[in-house]
XYZ file of C-alpha atoms in Angstrom:
551
model
C -45.715 -9.171 42.492
C -45.605 -12.728 43.860
C -48.568 -13.630 46.036
C -46.357 -15.188 48.719
C -44.409 -11.935 49.108
C -47.630 -9.975 49.612
C -48.849 -12.435 52.267
C -45.556 -12.161 54.136
C -45.814 -8.344 54.018
C -49.310 -8.418 55.491
C -48.327 -10.809 58.255
C -45.144 -8.932 59.220
C -46.594 -5.408 59.043
C -50.247 -4.996 60.082
C -50.058 -1.264 59.349
C -49.142 -2.106 55.788
C -52.537 -3.718 55.198
C -54.063 -0.239 55.048
C -51.619 0.712 52.306
C -52.428 -2.491 50.445
C -56.128 -1.696 50.660
C -55.525 0.929 47.965
C -55.123 -1.864 45.429
C -57.146 -4.606 47.113
C -60.399 -2.672 47.621
C -60.126 0.427 45.430
C -58.080 -0.978 42.509
C -55.667 1.916 42.865
C -56.700 5.500 43.498
C -55.652 7.102 40.201
C -54.365 6.447 36.723
C -51.687 8.416 34.928
C -54.355 9.418 32.406
C -56.156 11.339 35.161
C -53.223 13.770 35.313
C -52.645 14.152 31.568
C -54.034 17.701 31.381
C -51.546 18.933 33.982
C -48.397 17.860 32.148
C -46.965 18.866 28.733
C -47.379 16.382 25.890
C -43.818 16.748 24.614
C -40.433 16.423 26.277
C -38.911 13.660 28.373
C -41.478 11.521 30.268
C -41.469 12.246 33.998
C -42.257 10.087 36.985
C -45.709 8.543 37.229
C -48.031 11.199 38.755
C -50.399 8.476 39.956
C -47.568 6.850 41.908
C -46.453 10.214 43.345
C -50.013 11.011 44.431
C -50.395 7.602 46.091
C -47.035 7.971 47.822
C -48.114 11.412 49.103
C -51.297 9.934 50.578
C -49.371 7.108 52.251
C -46.973 9.705 53.607
C -49.824 11.415 55.461
C -51.415 8.098 56.376
C -48.298 7.051 58.296
C -47.045 10.555 59.197
C -43.750 10.289 57.323
C -41.375 13.023 56.218
C -40.405 13.366 52.562
C -37.175 11.458 53.136
C -38.960 8.702 55.060
C -41.655 8.401 52.380
C -39.074 8.122 49.583
C -37.176 5.517 51.620
C -40.402 3.547 52.195
C -41.119 3.536 48.451
C -37.632 2.192 47.854
C -37.612 -0.456 50.613
C -41.102 -1.401 51.815
C -43.062 -4.120 50.057
C -46.476 -2.731 51.033
C -45.611 0.633 49.443
C -44.466 -1.057 46.242
C -47.647 -3.114 46.179
C -49.854 -0.051 46.687
C -48.000 1.879 43.981
C -47.912 -1.072 41.556
C -44.102 -1.034 41.344
C -41.674 -3.880 40.742
C -39.638 -5.139 43.675
C -36.380 -3.912 42.130
C -37.731 -0.429 41.311
C -35.282 2.149 42.803
C -38.027 4.696 43.540
C -37.344 8.428 43.376
C -35.555 11.252 45.188
C -37.413 12.773 48.127
C -37.345 16.285 46.605
C -39.785 15.079 43.922
C -42.572 15.031 46.543
C -42.033 18.728 47.255
C -42.285 19.616 43.572
C -45.405 17.464 43.221
C -47.143 19.208 46.149
C -46.363 22.604 44.640
C -48.003 21.444 41.424
C -51.054 20.226 43.379
C -51.379 23.594 45.157
C -52.077 25.384 41.865
C -55.596 25.983 40.505
C -57.323 23.707 43.011
C -55.742 20.587 41.522
C -55.578 18.788 44.838
C -59.384 18.756 45.069
C -59.447 16.635 41.916
C -57.530 13.948 43.820
C -60.354 13.726 46.333
C -62.835 13.651 43.431
C -61.166 10.561 41.962
C -61.027 8.804 45.343
C -64.715 9.478 45.996
C -65.548 8.074 42.579
C -63.747 4.845 43.510
C -65.551 4.725 46.858
C -68.900 5.340 45.155
C -68.163 2.478 42.780
C -67.594 0.271 45.842
C -71.071 1.232 47.088
C -69.896 2.930 50.291
C -71.207 6.443 49.633
C -74.221 7.813 47.784
C -75.929 11.108 47.074
C -78.774 12.609 49.118
C -77.785 10.937 52.350
C -77.058 12.647 55.632
C -73.813 14.587 56.169
C -72.315 16.791 58.849
C -69.709 19.565 58.919
C -67.556 21.227 61.545
C -64.441 23.383 61.625
C -61.253 23.462 63.661
C -58.374 25.912 63.944
C -55.034 25.299 62.236
C -51.740 26.734 63.459
C -49.562 28.138 60.694
C -45.951 26.981 60.330
C -44.509 30.318 61.469
C -43.148 31.743 64.695
C -45.362 33.896 66.920
C -44.050 37.464 66.543
C -44.751 40.761 68.254
C -45.398 43.771 66.003
C -41.836 45.047 66.362
C -40.440 41.563 65.717
C -42.714 41.290 62.664
C -41.330 44.469 61.092
C -37.751 43.570 62.010
C -38.078 40.069 60.575
C -39.722 41.407 57.409
C -36.775 43.789 56.986
C -34.288 40.951 57.485
C -36.125 38.725 54.971
C -36.085 41.511 52.365
C -32.352 42.059 52.864
C -31.784 38.303 52.540
C -33.653 38.313 49.222
C -31.617 41.228 47.887
C -28.359 39.698 49.134
C -29.079 36.519 47.174
C -29.978 38.275 43.921
C -28.093 41.606 43.791
C -25.515 41.638 46.613
C -23.449 44.343 44.907
C -26.325 46.803 45.201
C -26.239 46.594 49.006
C -22.697 47.923 49.239
C -22.811 51.253 51.033
C -26.454 50.807 52.006
C -26.092 48.107 54.656
C -24.099 49.629 57.499
C -22.700 48.131 60.677
C -25.838 49.212 62.541
C -27.984 47.332 60.039
C -25.797 44.271 60.482
C -26.397 44.442 64.232
C -30.167 44.903 63.874
C -30.907 42.486 61.031
C -27.959 40.091 60.962
C -29.887 37.352 62.734
C -33.485 36.316 63.412
C -35.463 38.834 65.474
C -36.039 37.668 69.048
C -36.879 40.820 70.974
C -39.672 39.532 73.215
C -42.663 41.480 74.475
C -40.562 43.880 76.565
C -37.447 44.851 74.555
C -34.998 47.447 75.806
C -35.523 50.996 74.494
C -38.715 50.056 72.598
C -39.448 53.566 71.258
C -35.941 53.921 69.867
C -36.129 50.482 68.263
C -39.520 51.296 66.712
C -38.265 54.586 65.283
C -34.980 53.179 63.934
C -36.643 50.137 62.353
C -39.323 52.281 60.691
C -36.739 54.690 59.275
C -34.635 51.782 57.989
C -37.579 50.139 56.249
C -38.704 53.430 54.690
C -35.171 54.054 53.402
C -34.842 50.553 51.931
C -38.223 50.679 50.190
C -37.434 54.058 48.602
C -34.003 52.816 47.529
C -35.399 49.675 45.872
C -38.245 51.573 44.229
C -35.821 54.191 42.795
C -32.680 52.226 41.884
C -33.680 48.534 41.872
C -36.992 48.521 40.035
C -36.397 44.969 38.769
C -36.430 43.773 42.398
C -39.504 45.744 43.436
C -41.922 42.883 42.761
C -39.898 40.395 44.773
C -42.037 38.469 47.290
C -40.143 39.606 50.381
C -39.935 43.226 49.198
C -43.703 43.275 48.693
C -44.202 41.570 52.055
C -42.033 44.264 53.686
C -44.062 46.995 51.959
C -47.363 45.590 53.269
C -46.006 45.048 56.782
C -44.653 48.610 56.827
C -47.990 50.117 55.716
C -49.893 48.130 58.332
C -47.643 49.162 61.220
C -46.398 52.667 60.256
C -47.835 55.766 58.644
C -46.255 58.906 57.178
C -47.379 62.214 58.646
C -47.623 65.577 56.844
C -43.950 66.304 57.606
C -42.836 63.011 55.952
C -41.982 61.458 59.310
C -42.458 57.745 59.959
C -44.980 57.217 62.782
C -45.954 54.038 64.670
C -49.609 53.028 64.391
C -51.537 52.740 67.653
C -54.789 50.808 68.284
C -57.977 52.852 67.956
C -56.274 55.851 66.346
C -58.709 56.399 63.463
C -57.118 56.346 60.031
C -53.718 56.025 61.671
C -54.870 52.975 63.644
C -54.171 49.297 63.099
C -55.843 47.332 60.275
C -58.485 44.695 61.065
C -57.274 41.168 61.747
C -58.843 39.952 58.488
C -56.052 41.679 56.512
C -53.299 42.101 59.118
C -50.147 40.136 58.235
C -48.707 38.060 61.080
C -45.538 36.763 59.394
C -43.474 37.892 56.370
C -43.068 34.228 55.391
C -46.797 33.402 55.214
C -48.916 36.298 53.993
C -52.149 34.263 54.117
C -52.063 33.378 57.831
C -54.273 35.511 60.077
C -54.813 36.069 63.778
C -58.212 35.038 65.083
C -60.013 34.430 68.357
C -62.970 32.212 69.192
C -64.049 32.168 72.818
C -60.849 31.316 74.720
C -58.934 30.035 71.680
C -56.445 32.435 70.056
C -54.270 31.390 67.147
C -52.525 32.501 63.962
C -53.263 30.398 60.938
C -56.365 29.061 59.196
C -59.615 27.164 59.598
C -60.290 23.666 58.262
C -63.903 22.619 57.552
C -64.427 18.839 57.447
C -67.555 17.253 55.932
C -68.445 13.559 56.200
C -71.391 11.231 55.690
C -73.255 10.048 58.791
C -75.989 7.653 57.683
C -76.917 4.862 60.062
C -75.012 1.562 59.805
C -72.646 2.790 57.066
C -69.017 3.825 57.064
C -68.455 7.572 57.446
C -66.671 8.913 54.350
C -64.971 12.317 54.177
C -66.636 14.083 51.248
C -64.987 17.500 51.461
C -62.243 19.463 53.227
C -62.105 23.249 52.936
C -59.274 25.482 54.156
C -60.191 29.119 54.782
C -58.611 32.150 56.487
C -58.883 32.071 60.261
C -61.064 35.187 60.287
C -63.712 33.854 57.879
C -67.062 33.049 59.480
C -68.168 29.427 59.186
C -71.345 30.368 57.377
C -69.296 32.018 54.593
C -67.546 28.694 53.870
C -70.766 26.695 53.445
C -71.632 27.741 49.834
C -68.216 26.585 48.586
C -68.682 23.237 50.346
C -72.073 22.699 48.697
C -70.765 23.701 45.270
C -67.985 21.106 45.436
C -70.389 18.437 46.683
C -72.665 19.263 43.757
C -69.767 18.796 41.316
C -69.048 15.408 42.907
C -72.743 14.377 42.797
C -72.641 13.928 46.569
C -75.043 16.580 47.794
C -76.691 15.592 51.070
C -80.406 15.518 51.603
C -79.871 16.600 55.199
C -76.857 18.573 56.391
C -76.129 18.750 60.132
C -74.104 21.780 61.258
C -73.609 23.858 64.385
C -74.848 27.387 65.018
C -71.887 28.996 63.251
C -73.131 27.698 59.896
C -76.817 28.338 60.476
C -79.115 31.238 59.703
C -82.658 31.418 58.393
C -81.485 33.120 55.195
C -78.838 30.437 54.610
C -81.356 27.653 55.225
C -83.686 29.189 52.660
C -80.947 29.693 50.054
C -79.561 26.168 50.468
C -83.041 24.707 50.161
C -83.800 26.695 47.013
C -80.457 26.137 45.260
C -79.563 22.557 46.201
C -82.665 21.082 47.842
C -80.759 20.519 51.106
C -82.334 20.608 54.546
C -79.825 22.508 56.668
C -80.240 21.292 60.254
C -78.759 23.499 62.938
C -79.806 25.665 65.880
C -81.389 28.950 64.829
C -80.335 31.807 67.082
C -82.901 32.734 69.692
C -84.190 36.280 70.185
C -81.686 38.575 71.897
C -83.578 41.865 72.157
C -84.058 43.671 75.436
C -87.786 42.973 75.324
C -87.243 39.218 74.859
C -84.841 39.087 77.835
C -87.273 40.784 80.224
C -90.550 39.028 80.869
C -92.467 42.210 81.766
C -91.697 43.948 78.430
C -93.621 43.463 75.178
C -91.424 41.589 72.729
C -91.972 41.104 69.002
C -94.380 38.205 69.467
C -96.808 40.520 71.266
C -97.446 42.383 67.982
C -99.733 41.172 65.182
C -98.336 41.427 61.645
C -100.710 41.897 58.703
C -98.585 40.976 55.692
C -101.229 41.828 53.101
C -101.962 45.334 54.361
C -98.347 45.867 55.475
C -98.989 47.123 58.959
C -98.492 45.908 62.521
C -100.969 46.082 65.411
C -99.510 46.692 68.868
C -100.909 45.099 72.089
C -103.006 48.263 72.644
C -104.603 48.045 69.189
C -102.648 50.893 67.548
C -101.555 50.588 63.904
C -98.015 51.194 62.688
C -97.458 54.295 60.528
C -94.353 53.280 58.595
C -93.417 50.057 56.753
C -90.123 50.022 54.786
C -87.842 47.396 53.263
C -84.422 49.024 52.765
C -81.927 47.413 50.354
C -79.555 45.042 52.114
C -77.769 41.722 51.647
C -80.137 40.164 54.170
C -83.693 41.438 53.564
C -85.641 42.807 56.497
C -88.630 45.019 57.255
C -88.593 48.169 59.375
C -91.815 49.187 61.132
C -92.376 52.326 63.210
C -95.307 53.580 65.250
C -96.257 57.229 65.586
C -94.919 59.418 68.388
C -98.468 60.528 69.303
C -99.712 56.962 69.856
C -96.660 55.879 71.817
C -96.515 59.115 73.849
C -100.096 58.670 75.114
C -99.813 54.891 75.649
C -100.392 53.868 79.316
C -98.037 50.870 79.010
C -95.213 52.668 77.213
C -92.706 51.837 79.957
C -93.325 48.130 79.284
C -92.850 48.550 75.548
C -90.031 50.953 74.685
C -87.665 53.531 76.209
C -87.556 55.737 73.101
C -90.156 58.193 71.785
C -91.847 55.529 69.680
C -91.646 51.772 69.210
C -89.780 50.364 66.219
C -89.711 46.756 65.049
C -87.350 44.937 62.707
C -88.176 41.513 61.321
C -87.632 39.313 58.272
C -89.957 39.166 55.258
C -92.953 36.881 55.551
C -91.487 33.683 54.122
C -88.296 33.925 56.182
C -90.196 35.082 59.257
C -92.436 32.016 59.155
C -89.461 29.727 58.513
C -87.668 31.264 61.498
C -90.660 30.753 63.791
C -91.070 27.154 62.638
C -87.353 26.425 63.141
C -87.342 27.865 66.662
C -90.375 25.807 67.572
C -89.009 22.610 66.023
C -85.644 22.717 67.785
C -87.395 22.503 71.150
C -88.881 19.078 70.347
C -87.306 15.777 71.350
C -87.433 14.468 67.782
C -85.308 17.368 66.521
C -82.817 16.956 69.367
C -82.483 13.212 68.733
C -81.809 13.811 65.048
C -79.385 16.653 65.727
C -77.426 14.434 68.162
C -75.867 12.824 65.087
C -73.872 16.008 64.517
C -71.757 15.322 67.613
C -69.936 12.543 65.765
C -68.026 15.068 63.654
C -66.152 16.055 66.819
C -64.527 12.610 66.921
C -63.610 12.929 63.243
C -61.928 16.278 63.885
C -60.121 14.654 66.826
C -58.968 11.876 64.476
C -57.580 14.444 62.037
C -55.861 16.455 64.773
C -54.458 13.760 67.064
C -54.185 10.871 64.615
C -52.725 12.733 61.632
C -51.302 15.978 63.039
C -53.615 18.348 61.185
C -53.586 20.980 63.941
C -50.071 22.095 62.971
C -49.566 23.104 59.345
C -46.592 21.414 57.731
C -46.200 24.028 55.010
C -46.538 27.774 54.613
C -49.411 29.420 52.716
C -53.072 28.539 52.668
C -52.831 26.717 49.324
C -50.124 24.328 50.529
C -51.900 23.862 53.839
C -55.014 22.844 51.878
C -52.937 20.199 50.089
C -52.015 18.768 53.482
C -55.664 18.671 54.554
C -56.943 16.987 51.388
C -54.205 14.332 51.443
C -54.994 13.715 55.112
C -58.706 13.322 54.271
C -57.886 10.769 51.574
C -55.708 8.870 54.076
C -58.561 8.797 56.595
C -60.954 7.532 53.916
C -58.564 4.708 53.028
C -58.349 3.671 56.683
C -62.124 3.632 57.005
C -62.741 1.798 53.744
C -60.174 -0.843 54.706
C -61.773 -1.295 58.138
C -65.256 -1.522 56.634
C -64.446 -4.007 53.873
C -62.097 -6.087 56.007
C -64.487 -6.318 58.947
C -68.080 -5.170 58.221
C -69.894 -3.201 60.906
C -72.240 -6.065 61.753
C -69.277 -8.330 62.603
C -67.401 -5.897 64.850
C -67.263 -6.589 68.551
C -68.673 -3.880 70.853
C -66.330 -1.951 73.093
C -65.577 -3.302 76.548
C -67.863 -1.489 79.033
C -66.263 0.895 81.493
C -66.555 0.430 85.242
C -69.486 2.866 85.425
C -71.257 1.206 82.496
C -70.787 -2.196 84.143
C -72.282 -0.793 87.348
C -75.283 0.606 85.445
C -75.860 -2.776 83.796
C -75.582 -4.502 87.173
C -78.184 -2.143 88.657
C -80.324 -2.501 85.507
C -80.143 1.221 84.875
C -80.664 1.912 81.151
C -77.793 3.578 79.302
C -77.203 4.407 75.618
C -75.175 1.753 73.818
C -73.915 4.280 71.237
C -73.823 8.058 70.866
C -76.318 7.776 67.979
C -79.011 6.738 70.466
C -78.374 9.667 72.811
C -81.437 11.851 73.299
C -83.897 9.384 71.749
C -85.353 8.233 75.035
């Protein structure tokens, strides 16, 4: 491409310089050879997968639709420069991007894109192994409508009928009546207070039960259809069949006939992977996105991993997968800063043993009744003899029972005798039961827990942990700068494609800013009115969030 044309493109479109950074600083993100294993060796050659992947990243970088991205590839000089295309190249149809994303959603292929980008960034010397990294999660709203339970069943029934009407319309003759046309002829919008709710619940349940039996008996080739299976799962989660073969509505807290837990409860027939979850005051239906980035001093922060999980999965359950991917990329941190949702003493020990990572996060404080009341003997008032496997109480009595039952998280149970506790003069300050019982971790974990609780009270630990707060701004950049809060596509796999492509786009922006204007040459932000007042009064203030808590 002529050099003069590129200069004109940079001068006329400052946003395009970020797109051009793909070739200027990273020498392109991918090669067609990187995708060879995903395409057949015979047949007609297809479009360049490296160009499609780069176009997909630029699409998320500039928040374009498929049509807008295809038009940009056809018309914009900066896109052609980033993709290495000739000026007269006609580009491709916008539907190709949809097919390419579906291919990326299979078998974790999209994570390989981030692997290649990180290799290019490592070659540029902007990221290295055994540095300091931080991780946090945020909620993602699925691309489906919020439905009540009755609307969910009604919409699942309508979607199943739509599927059958497309494939075997002749089989619906005589089955779909005028009443069914009234109930399922359009999208369900019943609201939280529909008219005659009990009648609607009964009629919808009977209709679904009839349709499922009809398809299972006479249309066995359609039984495995996605919407038929979605209808079957929705029906089982919201109805049950009693001993007289009657369809009954499930009610909360009704034992075996109650509602399923939110971890498996379907919230939409069009996205079977979305789940309802609640954290503090936040309630949503969708997923969780876990973002990991480097945070070493005086270096650009690079996104090293993005993980998409169900909304009901605890943060700590996502951490092993994050570390495994970082190990495959040779980007394991030496120190990993996380919040309390990712932290436990057992997890700290396992991460240290397996990967040699120091997991830095607040260890949960004691929450027993004795620890909350100052006049009651808590666990620290007892002396543990690990060698002899007994515990001495504050009155000098020895425990009579020491057991370690099998469990995922190991722990020790200790009990004192009823005779000793019954005659104890300070029993009211120790326990309200017949005898005192203690539960604590094995020796190595117990000592690690005590050391962690003591360390997190020091100023040095707090100053180091203050670095974790920076991940909040990164999450804000993903959410407000690139629209990650709202899923563009349905299903967790496709949503993960969106998140990884967004992470690559953010990395390109940061690499371009770092190599175009190094950190040492950047001008500081203009002080606010309060900061100017503090400077005028010679009141010290932190110049950056990294220095917070160090004084």
